[in-house]
Short mmCIF file of C-alpha atoms in Angstrom, two decimals:
data_model
loop_
_atom_site.label_atom_id
_atom_site.label_comp_id
_atom_site.label_asym_id
_atom_site.label_seq_id
_atom_site.Cartn_x
_atom_site.Cartn_y
_atom_site.Cartn_z
CA MET A 17 119.01 114.00 -86.39
CA ARG A 18 118.78 113.92 -90.19
CA SER A 19 121.95 112.86 -91.98
CA THR A 20 123.75 115.59 -93.88
CA ALA A 21 125.79 113.21 -96.02
CA PRO A 22 126.15 114.51 -99.58
CA LEU A 23 124.05 112.93 -102.28
CA PRO A 24 125.96 110.67 -104.68
CA LEU A 25 127.04 112.33 -107.87
CA PRO A 26 125.11 111.28 -110.98
CA GLN A 27 126.94 108.68 -113.01
CA PRO A 28 127.89 109.61 -116.57
CA PRO A 29 125.81 107.80 -119.18
CA ALA A 30 127.25 104.48 -120.28
CA ARG A 31 128.81 104.35 -123.73
CA ASP A 32 126.77 102.87 -126.54
CA ARG A 33 128.28 99.40 -126.90
CA TYR A 34 126.62 98.86 -130.28
CA PHE A 35 128.56 101.72 -131.80
CA ASP A 36 131.68 100.81 -129.84
CA THR A 37 131.52 97.25 -131.15
CA LEU A 38 131.06 98.42 -134.73
CA ARG A 39 134.12 100.66 -134.39
CA ALA A 40 136.21 97.82 -132.95
CA VAL A 41 135.16 95.41 -135.71
CA ALA A 42 135.86 98.11 -138.30
CA LEU A 43 139.44 98.49 -137.04
CA ILE A 44 139.96 94.72 -137.06
CA ARG A 45 138.68 94.60 -140.63
CA VAL A 46 141.08 97.38 -141.66
CA VAL A 47 144.08 95.46 -140.29
CA THR A 48 142.80 92.25 -141.91
CA TYR A 49 142.46 93.92 -145.30
CA HIS A 50 145.91 95.49 -145.11
CA THR A 51 147.39 92.11 -144.21
CA PHE A 52 145.69 89.83 -146.73
CA GLY A 53 144.46 92.29 -149.37
CA TRP A 54 141.17 90.40 -149.82
CA ALA A 55 138.98 92.39 -152.19
CA TRP A 56 135.79 90.98 -150.65
CA CYS A 57 136.56 92.48 -147.22
CA GLY A 58 134.97 95.81 -148.13
CA MET A 59 131.74 94.14 -149.18
CA VAL A 60 131.48 92.00 -146.07
CA PHE A 61 132.10 94.99 -143.80
CA PRO A 62 132.72 98.46 -145.32
CA SER A 63 134.79 99.74 -142.42
CA MET A 64 135.47 103.26 -143.59
CA GLY A 65 131.83 104.02 -144.36
CA ILE A 66 130.87 102.69 -140.94
CA MET A 67 133.55 104.76 -139.20
CA PHE A 68 132.42 107.93 -140.96
CA GLY A 69 128.81 107.18 -140.05
CA LEU A 70 129.71 106.73 -136.39
CA ALA A 71 131.84 109.88 -136.42
CA GLY A 72 128.96 111.84 -137.97
CA THR A 73 126.64 110.78 -135.16
CA LEU A 74 129.14 111.84 -132.49
CA MET A 75 129.78 115.13 -134.29
CA ALA A 76 126.07 115.97 -134.42
CA LYS A 77 125.83 115.23 -130.71
CA SER A 78 128.87 117.40 -129.96
CA LEU A 79 127.47 120.32 -131.94
CA GLU A 80 124.79 120.74 -129.32
CA ARG A 81 127.58 122.82 -127.77
CA PRO A 82 129.12 125.93 -129.38
CA ALA A 83 130.72 125.01 -132.72
CA ALA A 84 134.04 126.75 -132.04
CA LYS A 85 134.51 124.82 -128.82
CA VAL A 86 133.66 121.54 -130.54
CA LEU A 87 136.11 122.16 -133.40
CA ARG A 88 138.91 122.98 -130.96
CA SER A 89 138.19 119.81 -129.01
CA ARG A 90 138.19 117.64 -132.14
CA LEU A 91 141.46 119.14 -133.41
CA ARG A 92 143.06 118.72 -129.99
CA ARG A 93 142.11 115.05 -129.89
CA LEU A 94 143.24 114.30 -133.44
CA LEU A 95 146.40 116.29 -134.06
CA PRO A 96 148.73 115.35 -131.13
CA PRO A 97 148.55 111.58 -131.87
CA PHE A 98 149.09 112.40 -135.55
CA TRP A 99 152.10 114.62 -134.77
CA PHE A 100 153.62 112.03 -132.45
CA TRP A 101 153.30 109.32 -135.10
CA GLY A 102 154.42 111.70 -137.84
CA VAL A 103 157.72 112.52 -136.14
CA PHE A 104 158.83 108.89 -136.50
CA VAL A 105 157.58 108.52 -140.08
CA VAL A 106 159.06 111.83 -141.29
CA LEU A 107 162.44 111.19 -139.65
CA ALA A 108 162.56 107.68 -141.14
CA MET A 109 161.82 109.04 -144.62
CA LEU A 110 164.45 111.78 -144.23
CA VAL A 111 167.00 109.11 -143.36
CA HIS A 112 165.93 107.27 -146.51
CA ASP A 113 166.72 110.22 -148.81
CA TRP A 114 163.40 112.05 -148.78
CA MET A 115 163.71 115.73 -149.71
CA PRO A 116 160.53 117.57 -148.64
CA GLY A 117 159.25 120.81 -150.10
CA TRP A 118 156.77 123.34 -148.77
CA GLU A 119 154.08 120.64 -148.75
CA ILE A 120 155.59 119.42 -145.48
CA VAL A 121 153.12 121.82 -143.82
CA TYR A 122 150.50 119.09 -144.37
CA TRP A 123 152.36 117.09 -141.72
CA VAL A 124 151.30 119.81 -139.29
CA VAL A 125 147.62 120.05 -140.27
CA PRO A 126 146.61 117.38 -142.82
CA LEU A 127 144.13 119.45 -144.83
CA GLY A 128 145.79 117.88 -147.86
CA ASP A 129 147.61 114.59 -148.27
CA PRO A 130 150.94 114.81 -146.40
CA PRO A 131 153.84 114.23 -148.80
CA GLY A 132 156.33 111.39 -148.55
CA ASN A 133 158.61 109.14 -150.55
CA ALA A 134 158.02 105.69 -151.97
CA TRP A 135 159.99 104.08 -149.13
CA GLY A 136 157.44 105.21 -146.55
CA GLU A 137 154.33 104.95 -148.71
CA GLN A 138 152.84 101.96 -146.90
CA ALA A 139 152.92 103.98 -143.67
CA TRP A 140 151.60 107.34 -144.91
CA GLU A 141 149.07 106.26 -147.53
CA ILE A 142 146.46 105.64 -144.81
CA LEU A 143 146.39 109.35 -143.96
CA TRP A 144 143.62 110.00 -146.49
CA TYR A 145 141.20 108.96 -143.73
CA LEU A 146 142.50 111.55 -141.26
CA ARG A 147 142.43 114.21 -143.96
CA THR A 148 138.84 113.36 -144.90
CA TYR A 149 137.76 113.18 -141.27
CA LEU A 150 139.34 116.57 -140.57
CA TRP A 151 137.48 118.19 -143.46
CA PHE A 152 134.18 116.65 -142.36
CA VAL A 153 134.74 117.99 -138.85
CA LEU A 154 135.48 121.51 -140.13
CA LEU A 155 132.48 121.46 -142.47
CA SER A 156 130.06 119.91 -139.98
CA PRO A 157 128.58 123.13 -138.50
CA LEU A 158 127.51 124.15 -142.02
CA LEU A 159 126.57 120.62 -143.11
CA LEU A 160 124.39 120.09 -140.06
CA ARG A 161 122.57 123.38 -140.64
CA VAL A 162 121.90 122.49 -144.30
CA PHE A 163 120.89 118.94 -143.38
CA ARG A 164 118.26 120.13 -140.92
CA LEU A 165 116.55 122.25 -143.58
CA ALA A 166 115.29 119.10 -145.34
CA PRO A 167 116.88 115.97 -143.80
CA VAL A 168 115.70 113.21 -146.15
CA PHE A 169 116.14 115.28 -149.31
CA VAL A 170 119.64 116.44 -148.34
CA LEU A 171 120.60 112.90 -147.37
CA LEU A 172 119.59 111.53 -150.77
CA LEU A 173 121.14 114.51 -152.55
CA SER A 174 124.48 113.80 -150.83
CA LEU A 175 125.07 110.95 -153.29
CA ALA A 176 124.99 113.39 -156.22
CA PRO A 177 128.62 114.63 -155.91
CA ILE A 178 130.12 111.15 -156.41
CA LEU A 179 127.88 110.63 -159.44
CA VAL A 180 129.02 113.96 -160.91
CA LEU A 181 132.70 113.11 -160.33
CA THR A 182 132.29 109.67 -161.89
CA TYR A 183 130.21 110.55 -164.95
CA LEU A 184 130.58 114.28 -165.65
CA TRP A 185 133.72 115.85 -164.16
CA ALA A 186 136.64 114.04 -162.57
CA GLY A 187 137.91 117.06 -160.69
CA PRO A 188 141.49 118.40 -160.62
CA ASP A 189 144.42 115.99 -160.43
CA ASN A 190 145.89 117.35 -157.22
CA ARG A 191 145.39 117.32 -153.45
CA PHE A 192 142.12 119.19 -153.75
CA GLY A 193 140.85 116.64 -156.26
CA SER A 194 141.79 113.72 -153.99
CA ALA A 195 140.02 115.35 -151.05
CA LEU A 196 136.96 116.04 -153.20
CA TRP A 197 136.69 112.39 -154.24
CA ASP A 198 136.97 111.09 -150.68
CA LEU A 199 134.54 113.65 -149.26
CA SER A 200 132.04 112.80 -151.99
CA THR A 201 132.47 109.07 -151.43
CA TYR A 202 131.62 109.21 -147.72
CA LEU A 203 129.37 112.29 -147.50
CA PHE A 204 126.21 110.16 -147.33
CA CYS A 205 127.61 108.10 -144.43
CA TRP A 206 128.59 111.24 -142.49
CA LEU A 207 125.13 112.77 -142.96
CA LEU A 208 123.59 109.43 -142.05
CA GLY A 209 125.21 109.95 -138.66
CA PHE A 210 123.37 113.28 -138.43
CA ALA A 211 120.12 111.53 -139.38
CA HIS A 212 120.58 108.98 -136.63
CA ARG A 213 121.32 111.61 -134.00
CA ASP A 214 118.33 113.75 -135.00
CA GLY A 215 115.92 110.81 -134.91
CA VAL A 216 115.23 110.95 -138.66
CA LEU A 217 115.97 107.27 -139.27
CA GLU A 218 113.59 105.85 -136.68
CA ARG A 219 110.73 107.78 -138.31
CA LEU A 220 111.30 106.15 -141.69
CA LYS A 221 109.09 103.23 -142.68
CA PRO A 222 110.92 99.89 -142.56
CA ALA A 223 109.85 98.97 -146.12
CA LEU A 224 111.27 102.23 -147.47
CA VAL A 225 114.58 101.74 -145.67
CA VAL A 226 114.94 98.18 -146.92
CA VAL A 227 114.15 99.17 -150.52
CA LEU A 228 116.58 102.12 -150.47
CA SER A 229 119.30 100.07 -148.82
CA LEU A 230 118.98 97.15 -151.22
CA ALA A 231 118.89 99.53 -154.18
CA ALA A 232 122.12 101.21 -153.03
CA LEU A 233 123.80 97.85 -152.34
CA GLY A 234 122.63 96.49 -155.67
CA TYR A 235 123.89 99.46 -157.66
CA GLY A 236 127.18 99.60 -155.76
CA GLY A 237 127.77 95.87 -156.18
CA TRP A 238 126.83 95.92 -159.86
CA TYR A 239 129.12 98.86 -160.57
CA ALA A 240 132.03 97.26 -158.70
CA PHE A 241 131.84 94.03 -160.69
CA SER A 242 131.20 95.86 -163.95
CA GLN A 243 134.51 97.69 -163.55
CA GLN A 244 136.67 94.59 -163.17
CA GLY A 245 137.72 94.70 -166.79
CA GLU A 246 138.93 98.29 -166.49
CA VAL A 247 140.20 98.40 -162.90
CA GLY A 248 141.27 94.76 -162.63
CA THR A 249 139.39 94.14 -159.38
CA TYR A 250 136.04 94.58 -157.67
CA ASP A 251 137.78 95.99 -154.58
CA LEU A 252 135.61 98.87 -153.37
CA ASP A 253 138.69 100.83 -152.30
CA GLU A 254 139.64 101.13 -155.97
CA ILE A 255 136.16 102.13 -157.20
CA PRO A 256 134.81 105.23 -155.40
CA LEU A 257 131.29 105.14 -156.85
CA ALA A 258 130.84 101.51 -155.84
CA GLN A 259 132.28 102.29 -152.41
CA ALA A 260 129.89 105.21 -151.95
CA PHE A 261 126.72 103.27 -152.79
CA TRP A 262 127.69 100.00 -151.12
CA SER A 263 128.66 101.85 -147.94
CA ALA A 264 125.47 103.93 -148.14
CA GLY A 265 123.24 100.85 -148.27
CA PHE A 266 125.19 98.93 -145.64
CA VAL A 267 125.50 101.75 -143.13
CA LEU A 268 121.88 102.81 -143.67
CA LEU A 269 120.74 99.36 -142.51
CA LEU A 270 123.07 99.38 -139.50
CA MET A 271 122.06 102.88 -138.39
CA TRP A 272 118.35 102.38 -139.01
CA ALA A 273 118.32 99.06 -137.14
CA LYS A 274 120.06 100.75 -134.22
CA ALA A 275 117.44 103.53 -134.10
CA TYR A 276 114.33 101.48 -134.90
CA PHE A 277 115.01 98.46 -132.67
CA ARG A 278 116.85 100.41 -129.95
CA ILE A 279 119.88 98.11 -130.17
CA ASP A 280 122.47 98.93 -127.52
CA PHE A 281 124.51 95.71 -126.98
CA ALA A 282 124.24 96.30 -123.23
CA TRP A 283 124.60 92.53 -122.79
CA LEU A 284 128.24 92.86 -123.85
CA THR A 285 129.17 94.04 -120.37
CA ARG A 286 128.46 90.51 -119.09
CA PHE A 287 131.47 89.29 -121.07
CA ARG A 288 134.17 91.19 -119.26
CA ARG A 289 137.14 90.31 -121.44
CA THR A 290 135.34 91.04 -124.69
CA ASP A 291 133.92 94.24 -123.24
CA ARG A 292 137.40 95.24 -122.11
CA VAL A 293 138.81 94.67 -125.60
CA VAL A 294 136.04 96.80 -127.13
CA THR A 295 136.82 99.55 -124.61
CA ILE A 296 140.53 99.51 -125.47
CA PHE A 297 139.84 99.57 -129.20
CA ASN A 298 137.63 102.63 -128.84
CA ALA A 299 139.90 104.53 -126.47
CA ARG A 300 142.93 103.80 -128.68
CA ALA A 301 141.25 103.94 -132.10
CA VAL A 302 143.55 106.65 -133.50
CA THR A 303 146.66 104.85 -132.21
CA ILE A 304 145.60 101.53 -133.71
CA TYR A 305 144.76 103.11 -137.04
CA LEU A 306 147.97 105.13 -137.32
CA TRP A 307 150.39 102.45 -136.13
CA HIS A 308 148.89 99.31 -137.64
CA GLU A 309 150.66 99.63 -140.99
CA ILE A 310 154.01 100.20 -139.26
CA ALA A 311 153.32 97.09 -137.19
CA LEU A 312 152.70 95.09 -140.37
CA ILE A 313 155.84 96.54 -141.95
CA LEU A 314 157.97 95.57 -138.94
CA ALA A 315 156.43 92.10 -138.80
CA VAL A 316 158.22 91.14 -142.04
CA PRO A 317 161.86 91.62 -140.91
CA LEU A 318 160.97 90.22 -137.49
CA ILE A 319 159.67 87.01 -139.06
CA ASP A 320 162.76 86.89 -141.27
CA GLN A 321 164.83 86.61 -138.11
CA PHE A 322 162.72 83.67 -136.95
CA TRP A 323 164.02 81.67 -139.93
CA ASN A 324 167.47 81.73 -138.29
CA VAL A 325 166.17 79.70 -135.35
CA PRO A 326 165.88 76.01 -136.38
CA ALA A 327 163.07 75.27 -133.92
CA PHE A 328 161.03 78.21 -135.19
CA GLU A 329 161.66 77.21 -138.79
CA LYS A 330 160.46 73.69 -138.08
CA TRP A 331 157.46 74.30 -135.88
CA LEU A 332 156.13 77.74 -136.78
CA PRO A 333 154.26 78.59 -140.02
CA LEU A 334 156.69 81.39 -140.86
CA ASP A 335 155.59 81.66 -144.48
CA SER A 336 151.90 81.99 -143.60
CA GLN A 337 150.05 85.30 -143.91
CA TRP A 338 148.10 84.28 -140.84
CA PHE A 339 151.31 84.11 -138.84
CA MET A 340 152.20 87.62 -140.00
CA PHE A 341 148.68 88.70 -139.05
CA GLY A 342 149.25 87.41 -135.52
CA ILE A 343 152.68 89.02 -135.21
CA GLY A 344 151.18 92.25 -136.55
CA TRP A 345 148.60 92.29 -133.77
CA ILE A 346 151.28 91.63 -131.15
CA LEU A 347 153.20 94.65 -132.45
CA ILE A 348 149.99 96.72 -132.55
CA ALA A 349 149.51 95.86 -128.87
CA VAL A 350 153.06 97.04 -128.19
CA PHE A 351 152.35 100.35 -129.94
CA VAL A 352 149.10 100.75 -127.99
CA LEU A 353 151.04 100.36 -124.74
CA ALA A 354 153.95 102.54 -125.87
CA CYS A 355 152.09 105.29 -127.73
CA GLY A 356 148.44 105.16 -126.71
CA TRP A 357 148.99 107.52 -123.80
CA VAL A 358 149.23 110.37 -126.33
CA GLU A 359 145.48 110.02 -126.87
CA ASP A 360 144.96 110.47 -123.13
CA VAL A 361 147.08 113.63 -123.11
CA ALA A 362 145.21 114.95 -126.17
CA ALA A 363 141.92 114.37 -124.34
CA LYS A 364 143.25 116.13 -121.22
CA LYS A 365 143.21 112.90 -119.23
CA ARG A 366 145.84 111.34 -117.04
CA PRO A 367 148.05 109.20 -119.31
CA ARG A 368 147.66 105.46 -118.84
CA LEU A 369 149.15 102.36 -120.43
CA LEU A 370 145.62 101.12 -121.02
CA PRO A 371 142.31 102.97 -120.59
CA SER A 372 140.24 102.14 -117.55
#
């Protein structure tokens, strides 16, 4: 008699470990930069451009479904972790004499920079990324439609807004102006994600990609160093035009190499611990990003207490930035365990201390 056992269910496709690894490294670089303040970090690995490029690819993939459903899903995944984190930051600022106005609505939906006082600035100043990401998500149905009319032309044209803002019109000095600068800075990277998803990059000739990438890197690097006299640094975070072109060239190479050489980092699964860390970083990316500055803030008074213990004072490098970096990561791990479950709830999953 023939067996009537049910056929095994198809397994969901494995995650792309190349992109997952890039996202994990980008988060590590963000924490490193915010600890040490090294200006060269952005040139070695332009984290924000990479993260916008990865997000653009995922958004283009998601928009194969109805746009309204995709937008609701993205908002649901982003806003609850932001609200949860925001409750603690807002209450702390209120305790420290902050008097909010109507702009507090941006703590509900960060379409503009959420307001705050100087006491909490180190915590809330990172929210520009969430605001920019939210606008890209909302604009993506239209951007993707325009992009597909003439992919290569639109991709190249996407660098025009940052050139206009730098050389012709600086935009208004308000929340709209800030959003305009950030959207213009990373528009190319977001559309580059579209280009990867649609197979545009793998059809480009390698020589053309290398020339365009090196040209963008060269111009971005030249502009960054040429502004040192005026800005006082070559830090890309302080020079939007340099950030835009350096990120464009860097991310173009990463995305093109992924598409052309079919890089997937599948070998990473052989290294279980490393693969596990990459998984945690990706499943808790919003938590790590939101809480990492608070972890670094709390590391300072915690280390101050260590000075009261003679053995710690003698044997631990309490005055080293590297020691603070290590303590910061320990506190980040605590926040991942204590607060990461919010990302599970936002994704309609069973809450866990750590993702499986």
